[in-house]
Tab-separated table of C-alpha atoms and ligand atoms in Angstrom:
chain	number	residue	atom	x	y	z
A	1	MET	CA	-15.420	-2.786	-20.850
A	2	LYS	CA	-13.462	0.267	-20.423
A	3	ILE	CA	-13.046	2.175	-16.294
A	4	LEU	CA	-11.194	4.878	-15.639
A	5	GLY	CA	-9.497	5.092	-12.199
A	6	ILE	CA	-9.758	7.957	-9.916
A	7	GLU	CA	-7.382	8.034	-6.668
A	8	THR	CA	-7.065	10.557	-4.622
A	9	SER	CA	-6.473	8.870	-0.914
A	10	CYS	CA	-3.426	10.322	-0.429
A	11	ASP	CA	-0.784	12.502	-1.524
A	12	GLU	CA	-0.929	11.046	-5.074
A	13	CYS	CA	-3.779	12.441	-7.614
A	14	ALA	CA	-4.186	9.963	-10.022
A	15	ALA	CA	-5.922	8.783	-12.591
A	16	SER	CA	-5.463	5.777	-14.763
A	17	VAL	CA	-7.902	4.022	-17.952
A	18	VAL	CA	-8.029	0.435	-17.427
A	19	GLU	CA	-9.600	-2.039	-20.032
A	20	ASP	CA	-11.297	-5.433	-18.856
A	21	GLY	CA	-10.150	-4.987	-15.933
A	22	LYS	CA	-6.434	-6.206	-17.214
A	23	HIS	CA	-5.439	-3.387	-20.630
A	24	VAL	CA	-3.486	-0.579	-18.603
A	25	LEU	CA	-4.493	2.224	-20.975
A	26	SER	CA	-3.287	5.018	-19.345
A	27	ASN	CA	-1.880	6.052	-16.033
A	28	ILE	CA	-0.941	9.162	-14.341
A	29	VAL	CA	-0.085	9.844	-11.933
A	30	ALA	CA	0.548	13.716	-10.299
A	31	THR	CA	2.153	13.084	-6.256
A	32	GLN	CA	2.631	15.500	-4.122
A	33	ILE	CA	5.866	14.664	-3.096
A	34	GLU	CA	7.749	17.896	-3.789
A	35	LEU	CA	4.772	19.894	-2.219
A	36	HIS	CA	4.904	17.903	1.268
A	37	LYS	CA	8.743	17.362	1.936
A	38	MET	CA	9.235	20.557	3.536
A	39	TYR	CA	7.447	18.976	6.756
A	40	ASN	CA	9.166	16.193	6.591
A	41	GLY	CA	5.602	14.013	5.840
A	42	VAL	CA	2.253	14.820	4.322
A	43	VAL	CA	-0.188	17.831	5.544
A	44	PRO	CA	-3.491	16.544	5.495
A	45	GLU	CA	-4.844	20.506	4.401
A	46	ILE	CA	-2.457	21.076	1.880
A	47	ALA	CA	-3.407	17.183	-0.362
A	48	SER	CA	-6.911	17.851	-0.262
A	49	ARG	CA	-6.321	21.183	-1.758
A	50	LEU	CA	-3.872	20.238	-4.494
A	51	HIS	CA	-6.497	17.642	-5.445
A	52	THR	CA	-8.517	19.922	-6.173
A	53	GLU	CA	-6.527	21.588	-8.038
A	54	TRP	CA	-5.318	19.097	-9.844
A	55	ILE	CA	-7.834	16.606	-10.303
A	56	ARG	CA	-9.386	18.291	-13.528
A	57	SER	CA	-6.294	17.811	-15.764
A	58	VAL	CA	-4.931	14.367	-14.266
A	59	VAL	CA	-8.379	12.887	-15.420
A	60	LYS	CA	-8.441	14.915	-18.932
A	61	GLU	CA	-4.601	13.434	-18.928
A	62	ALA	CA	-5.440	10.124	-18.835
A	63	THR	CA	-7.902	9.774	-20.930
A	64	THR	CA	-6.426	11.908	-23.334
A	65	GLU	CA	-3.594	9.205	-23.241
A	66	SER	CA	-5.873	6.571	-23.025
A	67	GLY	CA	-7.119	7.761	-26.600
A	68	ILE	CA	-10.205	6.564	-25.431
A	69	ASP	CA	-13.079	10.062	-25.428
A	70	LEU	CA	-15.318	10.229	-22.211
A	71	SER	CA	-18.351	9.480	-24.118
A	72	VAL	CA	-17.187	5.770	-24.448
A	73	ILE	CA	-16.192	5.038	-21.227
A	74	ASP	CA	-18.205	2.429	-20.109
A	75	GLY	CA	-18.330	3.587	-15.155
A	76	ILE	CA	-15.913	5.015	-13.122
A	77	ALA	CA	-13.940	3.336	-9.941
A	78	VAL	CA	-13.234	5.929	-7.416
A	79	THR	CA	-11.247	5.173	-4.451
A	80	SER	CA	-13.310	6.207	-1.278
A	81	ARG	CA	-11.973	3.913	1.994
A	82	PRO	CA	-9.483	3.973	3.619
A	83	GLY	CA	-7.601	7.307	3.438
A	84	LEU	CA	-6.943	10.551	4.330
A	85	VAL	CA	-10.658	12.104	4.297
A	86	GLY	CA	-10.224	15.410	2.650
A	87	SER	CA	-8.457	13.720	0.301
A	88	LEU	CA	-10.355	11.266	-0.605
A	89	LEU	CA	-13.620	13.224	-1.132
A	90	VAL	CA	-11.841	15.180	-3.776
A	91	GLY	CA	-11.649	12.159	-5.622
A	92	LEU	CA	-15.371	10.868	-4.597
A	93	SER	CA	-17.102	13.727	-5.057
A	94	PHE	CA	-15.219	14.460	-8.827
A	95	ALA	CA	-15.973	10.845	-10.078
A	96	LYS	CA	-19.932	11.430	-8.347
A	97	GLY	CA	-20.016	14.895	-10.717
A	98	LEU	CA	-18.356	13.239	-13.938
A	99	ALA	CA	-20.588	9.701	-13.678
A	100	LEU	CA	-23.362	11.991	-13.799
A	101	ALA	CA	-22.316	14.455	-16.140
A	102	ILE	CA	-21.832	11.559	-19.103
A	103	ASN	CA	-24.548	9.288	-18.147
A	104	LYS	CA	-22.624	6.176	-16.733
A	105	PRO	CA	-22.527	4.415	-13.545
A	106	TYR	CA	-19.456	4.246	-10.368
A	107	ILE	CA	-17.783	2.761	-8.088
A	108	GLY	CA	-16.245	3.179	-4.468
A	109	VAL	CA	-13.376	1.009	-4.168
A	110	ASN	CA	-11.678	-0.468	-1.103
A	111	HIS	CA	-8.101	0.882	-1.469
A	112	ILE	CA	-6.501	-2.192	0.043
A	113	MET	CA	-8.115	-4.444	-2.208
A	114	ALA	CA	-6.716	-2.124	-5.250
A	115	HIS	CA	-3.164	-2.851	-4.196
A	116	LEU	CA	-3.419	-6.501	-3.847
A	117	TYR	CA	-5.161	-6.411	-7.407
A	118	ALA	CA	-1.948	-4.852	-8.580
A	119	PRO	CA	-0.346	-7.852	-9.673
A	120	TYR	CA	-3.642	-9.034	-12.245
A	121	LEU	CA	-3.137	-5.999	-14.734
A	122	GLU	CA	0.390	-7.357	-15.133
A	123	HIS	CA	-0.384	-11.674	-14.105
A	124	ASP	CA	-2.661	-14.642	-14.840
A	125	ILE	CA	-3.920	-15.275	-10.344
A	126	SER	CA	-6.620	-17.188	-9.115
A	127	TYR	CA	-7.225	-17.134	-5.785
A	128	PRO	CA	-6.965	-18.187	-3.273
A	129	TYR	CA	-3.659	-16.748	-1.908
A	130	LEU	CA	-1.962	-15.541	0.817
A	131	GLY	CA	-2.530	-11.440	0.486
A	132	VAL	CA	0.689	-9.660	1.860
A	133	LEU	CA	-0.522	-4.942	2.332
A	134	VAL	CA	2.208	-3.499	3.071
A	135	SER	CA	2.143	0.647	3.195
A	136	GLY	CA	2.438	3.106	4.654
A	137	GLY	CA	-1.150	2.714	7.136
A	138	HIS	CA	-1.971	-0.937	6.395
A	139	THR	CA	0.358	-4.278	7.503
A	140	ILE	CA	-2.129	-7.150	6.734
A	141	ILE	CA	-1.657	-10.589	6.289
A	142	SER	CA	-4.945	-12.570	4.823
A	143	ARG	CA	-6.463	-14.988	2.751
A	144	VAL	CA	-7.670	-13.881	-0.030
A	145	THR	CA	-10.783	-15.696	-1.780
A	146	GLY	CA	-12.135	-13.056	-4.257
A	147	PHE	CA	-11.898	-9.827	-5.569
A	148	ASN	CA	-13.607	-8.986	-2.528
A	149	GLU	CA	-13.222	-11.177	0.238
A	150	MET	CA	-9.917	-10.959	2.213
A	151	GLU	CA	-9.995	-12.120	5.861
A	152	VAL	CA	-7.545	-10.919	7.475
A	153	LEU	CA	-5.591	-13.354	9.960
A	154	GLY	CA	-2.327	-10.873	10.954
A	155	THR	CA	-2.074	-6.992	11.327
A	156	THR	CA	-0.079	-4.516	12.928
A	157	ILE	CA	-0.964	-3.418	16.993
A	158	ASP	CA	0.334	-0.537	16.542
A	159	ASP	CA	2.244	1.636	13.677
A	160	ALA	CA	1.857	0.063	10.202
A	161	CYS	CA	5.368	-1.221	8.387
A	162	GLY	CA	5.253	2.079	5.773
A	163	GLU	CA	5.078	3.953	8.966
A	164	ALA	CA	8.421	2.645	10.935
A	165	PHE	CA	10.388	3.924	8.019
A	166	ASP	CA	8.907	7.352	6.978
A	167	LYS	CA	9.356	7.816	10.463
A	168	VAL	CA	12.305	6.246	11.440
A	169	ALA	CA	12.946	8.283	8.199
A	170	LYS	CA	12.264	11.284	10.338
A	171	PHE	CA	14.158	11.361	13.113
A	172	TYR	CA	16.606	10.537	12.039
A	173	ASP	CA	16.734	13.528	9.169
A	174	LEU	CA	17.266	10.309	6.250
A	175	GLY	CA	15.498	11.895	3.248
A	176	TYR	CA	11.678	12.252	2.352
A	177	PRO	CA	9.062	10.173	0.897
A	178	GLY	CA	10.959	8.091	4.021
A	179	GLY	CA	10.621	4.042	2.726
A	180	ILE	CA	12.503	5.049	-0.609
A	181	ALA	CA	15.441	7.254	1.190
A	182	ILE	CA	16.230	3.841	3.222
A	183	ASP	CA	15.505	1.491	0.779
A	184	ARG	CA	18.641	3.386	-1.027
A	185	LEU	CA	21.130	4.331	2.388
A	186	SER	CA	20.963	0.715	3.181
A	187	ASN	CA	23.716	0.055	0.550
A	188	GLU	CA	25.986	1.792	2.283
A	189	GLY	CA	25.933	0.150	5.175
A	190	ASP	CA	25.932	-2.235	6.858
A	191	PRO	CA	22.703	-4.208	8.075
A	192	LYS	CA	24.619	-6.174	11.027
A	193	SER	CA	26.019	-3.114	12.970
A	194	PHE	CA	22.600	-3.172	15.209
A	195	ASN	CA	20.062	-6.024	16.268
A	196	PHE	CA	17.411	-4.487	16.606
A	197	PRO	CA	14.775	-6.253	17.657
A	198	ASN	CA	11.788	-8.552	16.761
A	199	PRO	CA	8.971	-8.905	19.085
A	200	SER	CA	7.265	-12.083	19.466
A	201	LEU	CA	3.551	-11.702	19.963
A	202	HIS	CA	4.108	-15.556	18.504
A	203	LYS	CA	0.921	-17.055	21.187
A	204	GLY	CA	-2.831	-17.248	20.530
A	205	ASP	CA	-4.961	-14.689	18.924
A	206	HIS	CA	-1.845	-12.469	17.453
A	207	ARG	CA	-0.016	-15.499	16.186
A	208	TYR	CA	0.439	-13.173	12.868
A	209	ASP	CA	0.327	-9.679	13.864
A	210	VAL	CA	3.193	-7.975	13.732
A	211	SER	CA	4.292	-4.584	15.821
A	212	TYR	CA	6.478	-1.530	14.579
A	213	SER	CA	6.077	0.181	17.475
A	214	GLY	CA	9.106	-1.764	19.589
A	215	LEU	CA	11.307	-1.818	16.398
A	216	LYS	CA	10.439	2.193	15.980
A	217	THR	CA	11.498	3.005	20.207
A	218	ALA	CA	14.770	0.935	20.307
A	219	VAL	CA	16.114	2.941	16.041
A	220	VAL	CA	15.269	6.051	17.956
A	221	ASN	CA	15.875	6.003	21.404
A	222	GLN	CA	17.530	2.679	22.091
A	223	LEU	CA	20.213	2.431	19.116
A	224	ASP	CA	23.098	1.632	21.918
A	225	GLN	CA	21.412	-0.887	23.067
A	226	PHE	CA	21.805	-2.913	20.748
A	227	ARG	CA	24.558	-2.227	18.649
A	228	ASN	CA	26.877	-5.135	17.738
A	229	GLY	CA	30.289	-4.219	18.881
A	230	ASN	CA	32.103	-1.531	17.690
A	231	SER	CA	29.441	-0.391	14.613
A	232	GLU	CA	29.877	2.584	13.525
A	233	LYS	CA	26.809	5.175	14.316
A	234	THR	CA	26.510	5.529	10.891
A	235	LYS	CA	23.052	6.849	9.111
A	236	ALA	CA	23.831	4.183	6.734
A	237	ASN	CA	24.117	1.620	9.214
A	238	ILE	CA	21.266	2.723	11.027
A	239	ALA	CA	18.384	3.332	8.350
A	240	ALA	CA	20.427	-0.532	6.613
A	241	SER	CA	20.245	-2.682	10.057
A	242	PHE	CA	16.379	-1.023	10.716
A	243	GLN	CA	15.708	-2.400	7.531
A	244	ARG	CA	16.565	-5.948	8.127
A	245	ALA	CA	14.929	-5.730	11.156
A	246	ALA	CA	11.351	-4.365	9.462
A	247	VAL	CA	11.929	-7.227	6.659
A	248	SER	CA	12.105	-10.014	9.077
A	249	ILE	CA	9.212	-9.320	11.377
A	250	LEU	CA	7.184	-9.280	8.602
A	251	MET	CA	9.025	-12.323	6.923
A	252	LYS	CA	8.258	-14.560	9.963
A	253	ARG	CA	5.146	-14.319	10.366
A	254	VAL	CA	4.206	-14.299	6.401
A	255	LYS	CA	6.423	-17.712	6.510
A	256	LEU	CA	4.362	-18.428	9.531
A	257	ALA	CA	1.465	-17.713	8.080
A	258	LEU	CA	1.645	-19.840	4.651
A	259	LYS	CA	2.780	-22.733	6.782
A	260	ASP	CA	-0.432	-22.809	8.830
A	261	THR	CA	-2.452	-22.085	6.207
A	262	GLY	CA	-0.893	-24.352	3.450
A	263	LEU	CA	-1.649	-22.335	0.979
A	264	LYS	CA	1.257	-22.168	-2.059
A	265	ARG	CA	0.494	-18.743	-4.038
A	266	LEU	CA	1.365	-15.304	-2.466
A	267	VAL	CA	0.279	-11.942	-3.758
A	268	ALA	CA	1.760	-9.038	-2.520
A	269	GLY	CA	0.740	-5.241	-2.513
A	270	GLY	CA	1.921	-2.045	-0.797
A	271	GLY	CA	3.912	0.704	-1.765
A	272	VAL	CA	6.336	-1.227	0.670
A	273	VAL	CA	6.876	-3.711	-1.466
A	274	ALA	CA	8.891	-1.779	-3.581
A	275	ASN	CA	11.477	-2.131	-0.946
A	276	SER	CA	14.944	-4.029	-2.561
A	277	LEU	CA	14.810	-5.944	0.421
A	278	LEU	CA	11.388	-7.440	0.875
A	279	ARG	CA	11.040	-8.048	-2.424
A	280	SER	CA	13.651	-10.538	-2.779
A	281	GLU	CA	12.787	-12.262	-0.068
A	282	LEU	CA	10.128	-12.548	-0.692
A	283	LEU	CA	10.292	-13.532	-4.110
A	284	ASP	CA	12.593	-16.157	-2.543
A	285	LEU	CA	10.442	-18.203	-0.596
A	286	GLU	CA	10.725	-20.844	-1.875
A	287	ASN	CA	8.262	-23.929	-2.484
A	288	VAL	CA	5.522	-20.373	-3.082
A	289	GLU	CA	4.385	-18.981	-6.215
A	290	THR	CA	4.819	-15.007	-4.881
A	291	ILE	CA	3.039	-12.217	-7.426
A	292	ILE	CA	4.738	-9.233	-6.778
A	293	PRO	CA	3.478	-5.624	-9.066
A	294	SER	CA	6.137	-4.144	-10.688
A	295	MET	CA	7.724	-0.390	-8.644
A	296	ALA	CA	5.145	1.857	-10.329
A	297	LEU	CA	2.457	-0.435	-9.592
A	298	CYS	CA	3.434	-0.945	-6.027
A	299	THR	CA	2.730	2.935	-4.449
A	300	ASP	CA	-0.622	4.520	-5.115
A	301	ASN	CA	-1.793	4.300	-8.794
A	302	ALA	CA	-4.828	5.021	-10.568
A	303	ALA	CA	-5.043	1.758	-12.870
A	304	MET	CA	-5.289	-0.700	-9.703
A	305	ILE	CA	-8.233	1.407	-8.688
A	306	ALA	CA	-9.979	1.409	-12.141
A	307	GLY	CA	-9.005	-2.204	-12.609
A	308	LEU	CA	-10.890	-3.436	-9.711
A	309	GLY	CA	-13.452	-0.955	-10.191
A	310	PHE	CA	-14.640	-3.105	-13.435
A	311	HIS	CA	-15.210	-6.700	-11.257
A	312	TYR	CA	-17.716	-4.517	-9.575
A	313	LEU	CA	-19.557	-2.526	-12.542
A	314	GLU	CA	-19.402	-5.663	-14.574
A	315	LYS	CA	-21.476	-7.577	-12.268
A	316	GLY	CA	-23.923	-4.520	-12.685
A	317	ILE	CA	-22.259	-3.629	-8.781
A	318	ALA	CA	-22.495	0.636	-8.586
A	319	SER	CA	-22.836	2.762	-5.313
A	320	GLU	CA	-25.424	5.199	-4.570
A	321	TYR	CA	-24.811	8.801	-4.593
A	322	SER	CA	-25.113	9.037	-1.132
A	323	LEU	CA	-21.953	7.389	-0.287
A	324	ASN	CA	-19.828	8.974	1.425
A	325	ALA	CA	-15.378	8.974	1.809
A	326	SER	CA	-13.824	6.793	5.025
A	327	ALA	CA	-10.942	7.092	6.945
A	328	ARG	CA	-11.229	3.533	8.113
A	329	VAL	CA	-12.801	0.165	8.104
A	330	PRO	CA	-13.437	-1.882	9.946
A	331	SER	CA	-13.204	-4.815	8.640
A	332	PHE	CA	-9.394	-5.044	8.318
A	333	ARG	CA	-9.423	-5.844	11.854
A	334	LYS	CA	-8.500	-9.315	12.973
A	335	LYS	CA	-12.009	-11.602	13.224
A	336	TYR	CA	-11.401	-12.949	16.536
A	337	PRO	CA	-12.452	-16.070	17.758
B	401	LIG	O1	0.984	2.114	-0.875
B	401	LIG	P1	1.662	3.461	-0.279
B	401	LIG	O2	1.602	4.886	-1.515
B	401	LIG	O3	0.597	4.247	0.001
B	401	LIG	C1	-0.405	3.084	1.392
B	401	LIG	O4	-1.556	3.560	0.604
B	401	LIG	O5	-0.654	4.020	2.545
B	401	LIG	O6	2.535	3.198	0.093
B	401	LIG	C2	3.193	4.608	1.412
B	401	LIG	C3	4.134	3.804	2.129
B	401	LIG	C4	5.374	4.851	2.367
B	401	LIG	O7	5.628	4.169	4.537
B	401	LIG	C5	6.641	4.872	1.724
B	401	LIG	O8	7.638	5.206	2.865
B	401	LIG	C6	6.923	3.337	1.595
B	401	LIG	O9	5.612	2.766	1.428
B	401	LIG	N1	7.331	2.576	0.960
B	401	LIG	C7	8.936	2.162	0.819
B	401	LIG	C8	9.531	2.430	-0.439
B	401	LIG	N2	9.241	2.447	-1.016
B	401	LIG	C9	7.970	3.053	-1.068
B	401	LIG	N3	9.096	1.596	1.920
B	401	LIG	C10	9.903	1.031	1.972
B	401	LIG	N4	11.115	1.111	0.682
B	401	LIG	C11	11.124	1.531	-0.116
B	401	LIG	N5	11.274	2.020	-1.568
B	402	LIG	ZN1	-1.529	2.809	-1.146
């Protein structure tokens, strides 16, 4: 089955054709980064307007590059949740219109599950595994037992990991997008020049939860308090020390979850998994098979949407035309006992 994937949940306008949930025939990502740069963050109104202007040519480019005519597409998969509603609606409405026009089924998929699906496009993976999703909007440690089955073990109690990267970068004017800028700048700094806090949430229901607002406050408002001796307050030193702390907060919970669940396989996804330090720490985990996507499949793309969508469509599961976009997914909250 050849599935056309469409992704417009945030600031990437993307389309892709994937065969049988595995073979990526095209993967077009038109990024809006340059147009949000002057605001140091994604402006929702601008994002949705640009998606409206770009979507048609992005989809056309994806089909042309795949060599597959729309008439032989078997179905369409589109991100319907979570994300910026105005942006999601552009992709979703386009997908519905196209599905009607070519008389093929379409399925609205969950962006987060799609991030965890991305590594399947490059590797053969079997369930269950510890799913680690780290993006700009989510930080989730989970037990994944199927393409649409995920039990959330831990999540952030405040900011998402990527959000902390973006906020710190914005405050110190380190560059945009924040995550990549901090990653690059960290290479020039000493990660031990500041000893930022790693909050303890180890008790009861919060065993695998993370918190990033304390780290953000420390880096932004209490820098001197955490300075190691006479370390210089350079941007590179701040970036490197922040990155070390941000990755350590996550890795501590990941290690705990691996130990407690006994899971021997870890699959990670989401934009922050493009981070060089996080990648090397995940790959260095002992006695665990770690599978992470290549850089291009970490950040938002439509190949992961088409790949995941295939598993619904091949089972005859399709969405109704009444499906709406949702900014949030309530099931990403933990199930408390
Ligand atoms: O998955 P994604 O593209 O979009 C969401 O679904 O949120 O993730 C975007 C996030 C942003 O917060 C961005 O700063 C972060 O991923 N990011 C990184 C790196 N590349 C992207 N964070 C740290 N290091 C990077 N190299
Ligand atoms: Zn994403």
